[in-house]
Short mmCIF file of N, CA and C in Angstrom, two decimals:
data_model
loop_
_atom_site.label_atom_id
_atom_site.label_comp_id
_atom_site.label_asym_id
_atom_site.label_seq_id
_atom_site.Cartn_x
_atom_site.Cartn_y
_atom_site.Cartn_z
N UNK M 79 119.52 212.30 146.49
CA UNK M 79 118.52 211.65 146.86
C UNK M 79 117.58 210.91 145.73
N UNK M 80 117.54 209.75 145.70
CA UNK M 80 116.65 209.49 144.59
C UNK M 80 114.74 209.49 145.00
N UNK M 81 114.34 210.31 143.97
CA UNK M 81 112.67 210.60 144.24
C UNK M 81 112.01 208.78 144.24
N UNK M 82 111.07 209.15 145.48
CA UNK M 82 110.39 207.87 145.61
C UNK M 82 109.44 208.20 144.63
N UNK M 83 109.14 207.02 143.51
CA UNK M 83 107.85 207.08 142.76
C UNK M 83 106.80 206.58 143.24
N UNK M 84 105.41 206.75 142.68
CA UNK M 84 104.23 206.36 143.24
C UNK M 84 103.46 205.51 142.13
N UNK M 85 103.36 204.56 142.75
CA UNK M 85 102.39 203.45 141.44
C UNK M 85 101.34 203.14 141.93
N UNK M 86 100.06 203.74 141.38
CA UNK M 86 98.70 203.34 141.85
C UNK M 86 98.17 201.84 141.85
N UNK M 87 97.93 201.42 142.46
CA UNK M 87 96.97 200.08 142.30
C UNK M 87 95.94 200.42 141.48
N UNK M 88 95.60 199.46 140.50
CA UNK M 88 94.50 199.84 139.71
C UNK M 88 93.62 198.34 140.12
N UNK M 89 94.13 197.82 140.83
CA UNK M 89 93.19 196.14 141.13
C UNK M 89 91.75 196.32 141.77
N UNK M 90 91.47 197.41 142.46
CA UNK M 90 89.87 197.03 143.01
C UNK M 90 89.14 198.65 142.46
N UNK M 91 89.69 199.13 141.41
CA UNK M 91 88.68 200.06 141.08
C UNK M 91 87.65 199.72 140.51
N UNK M 92 86.24 200.81 140.77
CA UNK M 92 85.10 200.47 140.13
C UNK M 92 85.35 200.83 138.79
N UNK M 93 84.90 200.22 137.91
CA UNK M 93 85.19 200.43 136.44
C UNK M 93 83.87 201.33 135.92
N UNK M 94 82.79 201.38 136.67
CA UNK M 94 81.99 202.84 136.19
C UNK M 94 82.78 203.70 136.40
N UNK M 95 83.92 204.18 137.29
CA UNK M 95 84.17 205.30 137.52
C UNK M 95 85.76 205.58 136.65
N UNK M 96 85.92 204.49 135.86
CA UNK M 96 87.47 204.75 135.21
C UNK M 96 87.90 206.11 134.96
N UNK M 97 86.91 206.80 134.49
CA UNK M 97 87.41 208.30 134.01
C UNK M 97 87.59 209.03 135.23
N UNK M 98 86.74 208.86 136.02
CA UNK M 98 87.25 209.72 137.35
C UNK M 98 88.34 209.52 137.88
N UNK M 99 89.18 208.05 137.95
CA UNK M 99 90.24 207.95 138.09
C UNK M 99 91.44 208.35 137.26
N UNK M 100 91.04 208.10 136.26
CA UNK M 100 92.34 208.77 135.06
C UNK M 100 92.28 210.11 135.32
N UNK M 101 91.16 210.95 135.53
CA UNK M 101 91.69 212.32 135.66
C UNK M 101 92.48 212.59 137.17
N UNK M 102 92.08 211.92 138.00
CA UNK M 102 92.75 211.79 139.63
C UNK M 102 94.31 211.46 139.49
N UNK M 103 94.49 210.29 138.48
CA UNK M 103 95.52 210.20 138.96
C UNK M 103 96.73 210.88 137.72
N UNK M 104 95.71 211.73 136.60
CA UNK M 104 96.55 212.81 135.60
C UNK M 104 96.89 213.98 136.68
N UNK M 105 96.05 214.16 137.43
CA UNK M 105 95.90 215.38 138.45
C UNK M 105 97.43 215.38 139.14
N UNK M 106 97.29 213.88 139.73
CA UNK M 106 98.22 214.09 140.55
C UNK M 106 99.32 213.79 140.39
N UNK M 107 99.51 213.51 139.14
CA UNK M 107 100.96 213.32 138.43
C UNK M 107 101.37 211.93 139.21
N UNK M 108 100.62 210.67 139.17
CA UNK M 108 100.87 209.61 139.26
C UNK M 108 101.89 209.61 138.48
N UNK M 109 102.97 208.30 139.01
CA UNK M 109 104.07 207.76 137.97
C UNK M 109 103.69 206.74 137.16
N UNK M 110 102.87 206.18 137.60
CA UNK M 110 102.45 204.59 136.80
C UNK M 110 101.15 204.03 137.71
N UNK M 111 100.56 202.95 136.62
CA UNK M 111 99.21 202.47 137.23
C UNK M 111 99.70 200.82 137.18
N UNK M 112 99.96 200.37 138.52
CA UNK M 112 100.20 199.25 138.95
C UNK M 112 99.20 198.06 138.73
N UNK M 113 99.25 196.99 137.91
CA UNK M 113 98.31 195.66 137.83
C UNK M 113 99.17 194.31 138.21
N UNK M 114 98.35 193.67 138.27
CA UNK M 114 98.50 192.28 138.49
C UNK M 114 98.49 191.40 137.10
N UNK M 115 99.38 190.38 136.57
CA UNK M 115 98.98 189.29 135.44
C UNK M 115 98.81 187.97 136.39
N UNK M 116 98.27 187.58 136.42
CA UNK M 116 97.69 186.20 137.40
C UNK M 116 97.16 185.15 136.36
N UNK M 117 97.67 184.02 136.05
CA UNK M 117 97.53 182.92 135.34
C UNK M 117 96.46 182.03 136.13
N UNK M 118 96.63 181.88 137.16
CA UNK M 118 95.42 181.06 137.78
C UNK M 118 96.14 179.50 137.76
N UNK M 119 97.61 179.35 137.89
CA UNK M 119 98.62 177.93 137.89
C UNK M 119 99.57 178.31 139.17
N UNK M 120 100.34 179.56 138.85
CA UNK M 120 101.46 180.04 139.60
C UNK M 120 100.87 180.63 141.09
N UNK M 121 99.87 181.27 140.90
CA UNK M 121 98.72 181.79 141.84
C UNK M 121 97.58 181.43 141.36
N UNK M 122 96.65 181.21 142.96
CA UNK M 122 95.34 180.71 142.15
C UNK M 122 94.30 181.22 141.48
N UNK M 123 94.42 182.68 141.69
CA UNK M 123 93.74 183.68 140.98
C UNK M 123 93.71 184.18 139.67
N UNK M 124 93.16 184.52 138.81
CA UNK M 124 92.85 184.86 137.65
C UNK M 124 92.75 186.78 137.37
N UNK M 125 93.60 187.29 136.65
CA UNK M 125 93.42 188.71 137.01
C UNK M 125 94.20 189.47 135.70
N UNK M 126 93.32 190.48 135.11
CA UNK M 126 94.10 191.47 134.34
C UNK M 126 94.79 190.67 133.20
N UNK M 127 93.43 191.04 131.77
CA UNK M 127 93.68 190.44 130.78
C UNK M 127 94.23 191.69 129.81
N UNK M 128 94.31 191.07 128.67
CA UNK M 128 94.92 192.02 127.72
C UNK M 128 94.35 193.18 127.12
N UNK M 129 92.26 192.94 127.14
CA UNK M 129 91.49 194.37 127.08
C UNK M 129 91.66 195.04 128.00
N UNK M 130 91.85 194.99 129.45
CA UNK M 130 92.02 195.77 130.14
C UNK M 130 93.16 196.57 130.25
N UNK M 131 94.28 195.95 129.55
CA UNK M 131 95.69 196.52 129.34
C UNK M 131 95.65 197.75 128.58
N UNK M 132 94.65 197.30 127.28
CA UNK M 132 94.97 198.15 126.41
C UNK M 132 93.86 199.40 126.59
N UNK M 133 92.80 198.91 127.36
CA UNK M 133 92.02 199.86 127.89
C UNK M 133 92.67 201.47 128.43
N UNK M 134 93.43 200.70 129.60
CA UNK M 134 94.39 201.73 130.00
C UNK M 134 95.33 202.83 129.64
N UNK M 135 95.89 201.91 128.39
CA UNK M 135 96.78 202.50 127.14
C UNK M 135 95.98 203.74 126.76
N UNK M 136 94.39 202.96 126.25
CA UNK M 136 93.85 204.12 125.49
C UNK M 136 93.45 205.42 126.05
N UNK M 137 93.09 205.42 127.38
CA UNK M 137 92.90 206.40 128.12
C UNK M 137 94.01 207.42 128.64
N UNK M 138 94.62 206.85 128.70
CA UNK M 138 96.20 208.02 129.52
C UNK M 138 97.41 207.43 128.89
N UNK M 139 98.25 208.44 129.17
CA UNK M 139 99.79 208.37 129.00
C UNK M 139 100.87 207.55 129.80
N UNK M 140 99.99 207.71 131.34
CA UNK M 140 100.73 207.03 132.62
C UNK M 140 100.71 205.85 132.23
N UNK M 141 102.35 205.46 132.42
CA UNK M 141 102.84 203.89 132.01
C UNK M 141 102.34 203.13 133.29
N UNK M 142 102.33 201.79 132.58
CA UNK M 142 101.77 200.59 133.42
C UNK M 142 103.06 200.08 133.88
N UNK M 143 102.98 199.69 135.27
CA UNK M 143 103.51 198.63 136.07
C UNK M 143 102.81 197.55 136.60
N UNK M 144 103.63 196.42 135.67
CA UNK M 144 102.78 195.18 135.35
C UNK M 144 103.72 194.07 136.04
N UNK M 145 103.10 193.37 137.10
CA UNK M 145 103.61 192.56 138.01
C UNK M 145 102.91 190.90 137.18
N UNK M 146 103.89 190.25 136.93
CA UNK M 146 103.60 189.07 136.21
C UNK M 146 103.47 188.15 137.45
N UNK M 147 102.78 187.56 137.79
CA UNK M 147 102.58 186.57 138.78
C UNK M 147 101.80 184.79 137.69
N UNK M 148 102.72 184.84 137.22
CA UNK M 148 102.15 183.60 136.05
C UNK M 148 103.73 182.61 135.65
N UNK M 149 103.31 181.42 135.43
CA UNK M 149 104.62 180.76 134.83
C UNK M 149 104.68 181.14 132.68
N UNK M 150 105.46 180.84 132.93
CA UNK M 150 106.01 181.42 131.17
C UNK M 150 105.94 182.86 131.16
N UNK M 151 106.26 183.75 131.96
CA UNK M 151 105.98 185.11 131.62
C UNK M 151 106.35 185.60 130.31
N UNK M 152 107.66 185.15 129.54
CA UNK M 152 107.75 185.07 128.39
C UNK M 152 106.85 184.83 127.30
N UNK M 153 106.31 183.97 127.37
CA UNK M 153 105.09 184.09 126.30
C UNK M 153 103.91 184.45 126.80
N UNK M 154 103.78 184.51 127.94
CA UNK M 154 102.84 185.49 128.30
C UNK M 154 102.41 186.76 127.83
N UNK M 155 103.87 187.70 128.24
CA UNK M 155 103.67 189.01 127.83
C UNK M 155 103.75 189.59 127.12
N UNK M 156 103.91 188.56 125.53
CA UNK M 156 103.84 189.16 124.56
C UNK M 156 102.50 189.40 123.80
N UNK M 157 101.42 188.46 124.58
CA UNK M 157 100.08 189.18 124.64
C UNK M 157 99.85 190.36 124.59
N UNK M 158 100.22 191.12 125.83
CA UNK M 158 100.30 192.51 126.19
C UNK M 158 101.02 193.26 125.40
N UNK M 159 100.12 194.42 124.98
CA UNK M 159 100.96 195.46 124.22
C UNK M 159 101.64 196.55 125.05
N UNK M 160 102.42 196.45 125.68
CA UNK M 160 103.35 197.17 126.47
C UNK M 160 104.28 197.97 125.61
N UNK M 161 104.36 199.30 125.98
CA UNK M 161 104.91 200.44 125.16
C UNK M 161 106.13 200.63 126.35
N UNK M 162 107.08 201.59 125.58
CA UNK M 162 107.91 201.93 125.86
C UNK M 162 107.80 202.79 127.09
N UNK M 163 108.78 202.82 128.29
CA UNK M 163 108.35 203.26 129.32
C UNK M 163 107.50 202.35 130.27
N UNK M 164 106.96 201.46 130.01
CA UNK M 164 106.33 200.60 131.05
C UNK M 164 106.83 199.80 131.67
N UNK M 165 106.64 199.37 132.96
CA UNK M 165 107.39 198.49 133.54
C UNK M 165 107.14 196.98 133.83
N UNK M 166 107.39 196.41 134.06
CA UNK M 166 107.34 194.80 133.88
C UNK M 166 108.36 194.15 135.19
N UNK M 167 107.76 193.52 136.21
CA UNK M 167 108.31 192.63 136.95
C UNK M 167 108.01 191.11 137.27
N UNK M 168 108.62 190.20 137.40
CA UNK M 168 108.14 188.92 137.03
C UNK M 168 109.27 188.30 137.85
N UNK M 169 108.57 186.94 138.54
CA UNK M 169 108.98 185.91 139.55
C UNK M 169 110.46 184.92 138.84
N UNK M 170 111.31 185.35 139.29
CA UNK M 170 112.36 184.74 138.44
C UNK M 170 112.59 182.96 138.27
N UNK M 171 111.91 182.59 139.32
CA UNK M 171 111.40 180.88 139.44
C UNK M 171 110.32 180.56 138.30
N UNK M 172 110.05 181.71 137.47
CA UNK M 172 108.51 180.99 136.78
C UNK M 172 108.97 180.85 134.88
N UNK M 173 110.33 181.06 134.91
CA UNK M 173 110.60 181.05 133.87
C UNK M 173 112.40 180.16 133.49
N UNK M 174 112.79 179.78 132.54
CA UNK M 174 113.72 178.87 132.40
C UNK M 174 114.96 179.80 132.17
N UNK M 175 115.16 181.06 131.45
CA UNK M 175 116.18 181.95 131.65
C UNK M 175 115.59 183.61 131.93
N UNK M 176 115.63 183.66 132.90
CA UNK M 176 115.16 185.24 133.66
C UNK M 176 116.06 186.19 133.15
N UNK M 177 117.50 185.62 133.44
CA UNK M 177 118.57 186.73 132.38
C UNK M 177 117.88 187.18 130.86
N UNK M 178 117.68 186.18 129.95
CA UNK M 178 117.19 186.32 128.58
C UNK M 178 115.96 187.34 128.54
N UNK M 179 115.00 186.76 129.35
CA UNK M 179 113.64 187.48 129.54
C UNK M 179 113.77 189.48 130.17
N UNK M 180 114.74 189.62 131.13
CA UNK M 180 115.05 190.81 131.38
C UNK M 180 116.01 191.67 129.99
N UNK M 181 116.52 191.27 129.08
CA UNK M 181 117.26 191.67 128.15
C UNK M 181 116.31 191.83 126.82
N UNK M 182 115.03 191.22 126.85
CA UNK M 182 114.29 191.18 125.79
C UNK M 182 113.37 192.11 126.06
N UNK M 183 112.68 192.42 127.58
CA UNK M 183 112.13 193.35 127.73
C UNK M 183 112.93 194.89 127.69
N UNK M 184 113.78 194.62 128.12
CA UNK M 184 114.83 196.13 127.86
C UNK M 184 114.82 196.30 126.36
N UNK M 185 115.21 195.33 125.58
CA UNK M 185 115.22 196.16 124.17
C UNK M 185 113.89 196.02 123.38
N UNK M 186 112.83 196.29 124.17
CA UNK M 186 111.67 196.91 123.78
C UNK M 186 110.95 198.16 124.09
N UNK M 187 112.26 198.78 124.92
CA UNK M 187 112.27 199.76 125.94
C UNK M 187 111.18 199.75 127.20
N UNK M 188 111.58 198.91 127.90
CA UNK M 188 110.21 198.59 128.70
C UNK M 188 111.73 198.41 130.23
N UNK M 189 110.89 198.90 131.34
CA UNK M 189 111.84 198.75 132.64
C UNK M 189 111.70 197.50 132.85
N UNK M 190 112.63 196.84 133.59
CA UNK M 190 112.29 195.10 133.96
C UNK M 190 113.26 195.02 135.19
N UNK M 191 112.63 194.14 135.60
CA UNK M 191 112.89 193.73 137.04
C UNK M 191 112.47 192.47 137.45
N UNK M 192 112.92 192.04 138.68
CA UNK M 192 112.15 190.89 139.64
C UNK M 192 111.22 190.93 140.75
N UNK M 193 110.83 190.02 141.37
CA UNK M 193 109.99 190.26 142.31
C UNK M 193 110.58 189.67 143.60
N UNK M 194 110.87 190.32 144.34
CA UNK M 194 111.39 190.03 146.09
C UNK M 194 110.08 190.04 147.01
N UNK M 195 109.73 188.67 147.62
CA UNK M 195 108.37 188.59 148.59
C UNK M 195 109.47 189.27 149.90
N UNK M 196 108.82 189.90 150.85
CA UNK M 196 109.78 189.90 152.56
C UNK M 196 109.34 189.23 153.31
N UNK M 197 108.32 188.27 153.57
CA UNK M 197 107.93 187.52 154.17
C UNK M 197 108.36 186.56 154.32
N UNK M 198 108.45 185.47 153.14
CA UNK M 198 109.13 184.37 153.44
C UNK M 198 110.43 184.63 152.69
N UNK M 199 111.48 183.42 153.16
CA UNK M 199 112.48 183.65 151.96
C UNK M 199 112.11 182.73 150.97
N UNK M 200 112.64 183.46 149.79
CA UNK M 200 112.56 182.48 148.36
C UNK M 200 113.98 181.79 147.92
N UNK M 201 114.15 181.31 147.26
CA UNK M 201 115.04 180.77 147.00
C UNK M 201 116.40 181.57 146.92
N UNK M 202 117.44 181.11 147.36
CA UNK M 202 118.27 181.86 147.64
C UNK M 202 119.18 182.33 146.47
N UNK M 203 119.34 183.82 146.49
CA UNK M 203 120.12 184.28 145.24
C UNK M 203 119.39 185.16 144.37
N UNK M 204 118.18 184.74 144.06
CA UNK M 204 116.73 185.15 143.30
C UNK M 204 116.93 186.56 142.61
N UNK M 205 117.29 187.61 143.53
CA UNK M 205 117.51 188.98 143.38
C UNK M 205 119.07 189.25 142.98
N UNK M 206 120.02 188.46 143.17
CA UNK M 206 121.22 189.03 142.90
C UNK M 206 121.71 188.42 141.34
N UNK M 207 121.04 187.38 140.95
CA UNK M 207 121.65 186.59 139.61
C UNK M 207 121.37 187.53 138.63
N UNK M 208 121.02 188.62 138.30
CA UNK M 208 121.42 189.90 137.27
C UNK M 208 120.88 190.91 137.85
N UNK M 209 121.93 191.23 139.09
CA UNK M 209 121.81 192.75 139.52
C UNK M 209 122.17 193.78 138.45
N UNK M 210 123.14 193.76 137.43
CA UNK M 210 122.82 194.94 136.79
C UNK M 210 122.40 194.85 135.93
N UNK M 211 121.30 194.05 135.54
CA UNK M 211 120.48 194.14 134.44
C UNK M 211 119.45 194.38 134.86
N UNK M 212 119.09 195.00 135.67
CA UNK M 212 117.49 195.30 136.47
C UNK M 212 117.29 196.58 136.38
N UNK M 213 116.37 196.95 136.24
CA UNK M 213 115.92 198.19 136.28
C UNK M 213 114.94 198.50 137.82
N UNK M 214 114.16 197.56 137.90
CA UNK M 214 113.58 197.82 139.14
C UNK M 214 113.46 196.20 140.00
N UNK M 215 113.28 196.13 141.61
CA UNK M 215 113.17 195.24 141.85
C UNK M 215 111.89 195.40 142.82
N UNK M 216 110.59 194.91 142.75
CA UNK M 216 109.38 195.10 143.09
C UNK M 216 109.36 194.22 144.44
N UNK M 217 109.29 195.25 145.26
CA UNK M 217 109.17 194.53 146.66
C UNK M 217 108.07 194.42 147.55
N UNK M 218 107.50 193.78 147.90
CA UNK M 218 106.01 193.87 148.55
C UNK M 218 105.84 192.96 150.22
N UNK M 219 105.69 193.70 150.78
CA UNK M 219 105.34 193.27 152.45
C UNK M 219 103.85 192.58 152.39
N UNK M 220 104.03 191.52 153.07
CA UNK M 220 102.70 190.85 153.40
C UNK M 220 102.75 190.35 154.77
N UNK M 221 101.50 190.70 155.59
CA UNK M 221 101.29 190.46 156.58
C UNK M 221 100.73 189.40 157.10
#
């Protein structure tokens, strides 16, 4: 049986208490820290810049789990100094060549996959086109 991994969302943490969170995540052996990149176009919000990602990397060795909700993720992700072992998921419909992006992320030592929304049906086959190349499929259920 596969081990279920736990990735804590850092979306709504109080920045004044960041070291308390780091200690708690390290003590509980959290598998990773999940955050979203939002460009204000693919989704209406803006979230998580490169400075925040650098800050988390400077404070802990816990891998980051990045959910890229942006057009042209292949360009946006270049600005994030992701390190080997970090995970990246993206929406395949946001880039021209999702298979190539998966390959390039994996060449950098990153775990890579795509996002699947379980509330409404996305374009048929978006999670099947590169099934053998993905390390992860991020599935989020929204009520």
